[in-house]
């Protein structure tokens, strides 16, 4: 996960092309979303969710996220948004978020 000269994390096409797992995700996710599927992505590491969040932002993909820092009210809103909004195709979930 490369850093910029200012020490900030940076995700771009190069990261997708050089990471086999990101390349496979990109190859699988794009057609699924195009066909209207909803996708759940689970990770134990919230840092990985951060990377995926940057990737989805880069791809202009609407998503929801739930991790251990998400309060109950926001969790309910995120779940409703994912279920009800056809534009939101991806839900990033931490397996360490309580109740999962």
Protein backbone atom coordinates (compact mmCIF):
# COMPACT_ATOMS: atom_id res chain seq x y z
CA UNK A 1 0.00 0.00 0.00
CA UNK A 2 2.12 2.86 -1.26
CA UNK A 3 2.59 6.17 0.47
CA UNK A 4 2.74 9.56 -1.19
CA UNK A 5 5.62 11.98 -0.53
CA UNK A 6 3.42 13.49 2.21
CA UNK A 7 3.06 10.10 3.93
CA UNK A 8 -0.56 9.56 2.88
CA UNK A 9 -1.84 6.25 1.50
CA UNK A 10 -2.39 6.15 -2.24
CA UNK A 11 -4.37 3.65 -4.32
CA UNK A 12 -4.27 3.91 -8.11
CA UNK A 13 -4.33 1.66 -11.18
CA UNK A 14 -0.75 0.59 -10.49
CA UNK A 15 -1.77 -0.95 -7.16
CA UNK A 16 -4.55 -2.89 -8.89
CA UNK A 17 -2.24 -4.11 -11.65
CA UNK A 18 0.64 -5.12 -9.35
CA UNK A 19 -1.45 -6.93 -6.74
CA UNK A 20 -2.80 -10.27 -7.90
CA UNK A 21 -5.62 -10.22 -5.36
CA UNK A 22 -6.68 -6.70 -6.32
CA UNK A 23 -6.56 -7.65 -10.01
CA UNK A 24 -8.82 -10.67 -9.41
CA UNK A 25 -11.19 -8.56 -7.30
CA UNK A 26 -11.34 -6.00 -10.10
CA UNK A 27 -12.02 -8.70 -12.71
CA UNK A 28 -14.80 -10.26 -10.61
CA UNK A 29 -16.42 -7.17 -9.13
CA UNK A 30 -16.83 -5.10 -12.28
CA UNK A 31 -19.10 -7.53 -14.18
CA UNK A 32 -21.04 -8.47 -11.05
CA UNK A 33 -21.90 -4.85 -10.31
CA UNK A 34 -22.68 -4.19 -13.97
CA UNK A 35 -25.29 -6.98 -13.82
CA UNK A 36 -26.85 -5.51 -10.67
CA UNK A 37 -25.49 -7.95 -8.10
CA UNK A 38 -24.84 -6.92 -4.50
CA UNK A 39 -21.47 -7.92 -3.03
CA UNK A 40 -20.40 -8.39 0.59
CA UNK A 41 -16.66 -8.22 1.32
CA UNK A 42 -15.50 -9.42 4.74
CA UNK A 43 -12.10 -8.79 6.30
CA UNK A 44 -10.64 -9.20 9.78
CA UNK A 45 -8.29 -6.29 9.15
CA UNK A 46 -9.78 -2.81 9.00
CA UNK A 47 -6.62 -1.64 7.20
CA UNK A 48 -7.67 -3.90 4.32
CA UNK A 49 -11.11 -2.32 4.40
CA UNK A 50 -9.36 1.07 4.12
CA UNK A 51 -7.54 -0.10 1.00
CA UNK A 52 -10.73 -1.51 -0.49
CA UNK A 53 -12.57 1.69 0.35
CA UNK A 54 -9.94 3.69 -1.58
CA UNK A 55 -10.18 1.23 -4.47
CA UNK A 56 -14.00 1.56 -4.59
CA UNK A 57 -13.71 5.35 -4.46
CA UNK A 58 -11.23 5.20 -7.35
CA UNK A 59 -13.70 3.03 -9.32
CA UNK A 60 -16.56 5.40 -8.43
CA UNK A 61 -18.46 2.53 -6.83
CA UNK A 62 -20.99 3.29 -4.12
CA UNK A 63 -20.46 1.22 -0.98
CA UNK A 64 -21.32 0.91 2.70
CA UNK A 65 -18.92 0.04 5.50
CA UNK A 66 -19.40 -1.50 8.91
CA UNK A 67 -16.59 -2.08 11.39
CA UNK A 68 -16.03 -2.02 15.13
CA UNK A 69 -16.15 1.80 15.26
CA UNK A 70 -19.61 2.00 13.66
CA UNK A 71 -22.29 2.94 16.19
CA UNK A 72 -25.64 1.13 16.31
CA UNK A 73 -27.67 3.85 14.58
CA UNK A 74 -25.17 4.17 11.73
CA UNK A 75 -25.09 0.37 11.37
CA UNK A 76 -28.85 0.30 10.88
CA UNK A 77 -28.64 3.17 8.36
CA UNK A 78 -25.84 1.44 6.41
CA UNK A 79 -27.75 -1.85 6.28
CA UNK A 80 -30.93 -0.11 5.09
CA UNK A 81 -28.98 1.88 2.48
CA UNK A 82 -27.31 -1.25 1.12
CA UNK A 83 -30.60 -3.15 0.98
CA UNK A 84 -32.73 -0.36 -0.47
CA UNK A 85 -30.46 1.64 -2.80
CA UNK A 86 -29.71 -0.12 -6.11
CA UNK A 87 -26.73 2.19 -6.65
CA UNK A 88 -24.94 0.80 -3.56
CA UNK A 89 -23.41 -2.45 -4.73
CA UNK A 90 -20.73 -3.26 -2.16
CA UNK A 91 -20.77 -3.66 1.61
CA UNK A 92 -17.40 -3.71 3.39
CA UNK A 93 -17.66 -5.57 6.69
CA UNK A 94 -15.19 -6.22 9.47
CA UNK A 95 -15.56 -9.67 10.94
CA UNK A 96 -14.54 -8.11 14.26
CA UNK A 97 -17.54 -5.78 14.36
CA UNK A 98 -19.74 -6.93 17.23
CA UNK A 99 -22.61 -9.18 16.32
CA UNK A 100 -21.13 -10.52 13.09
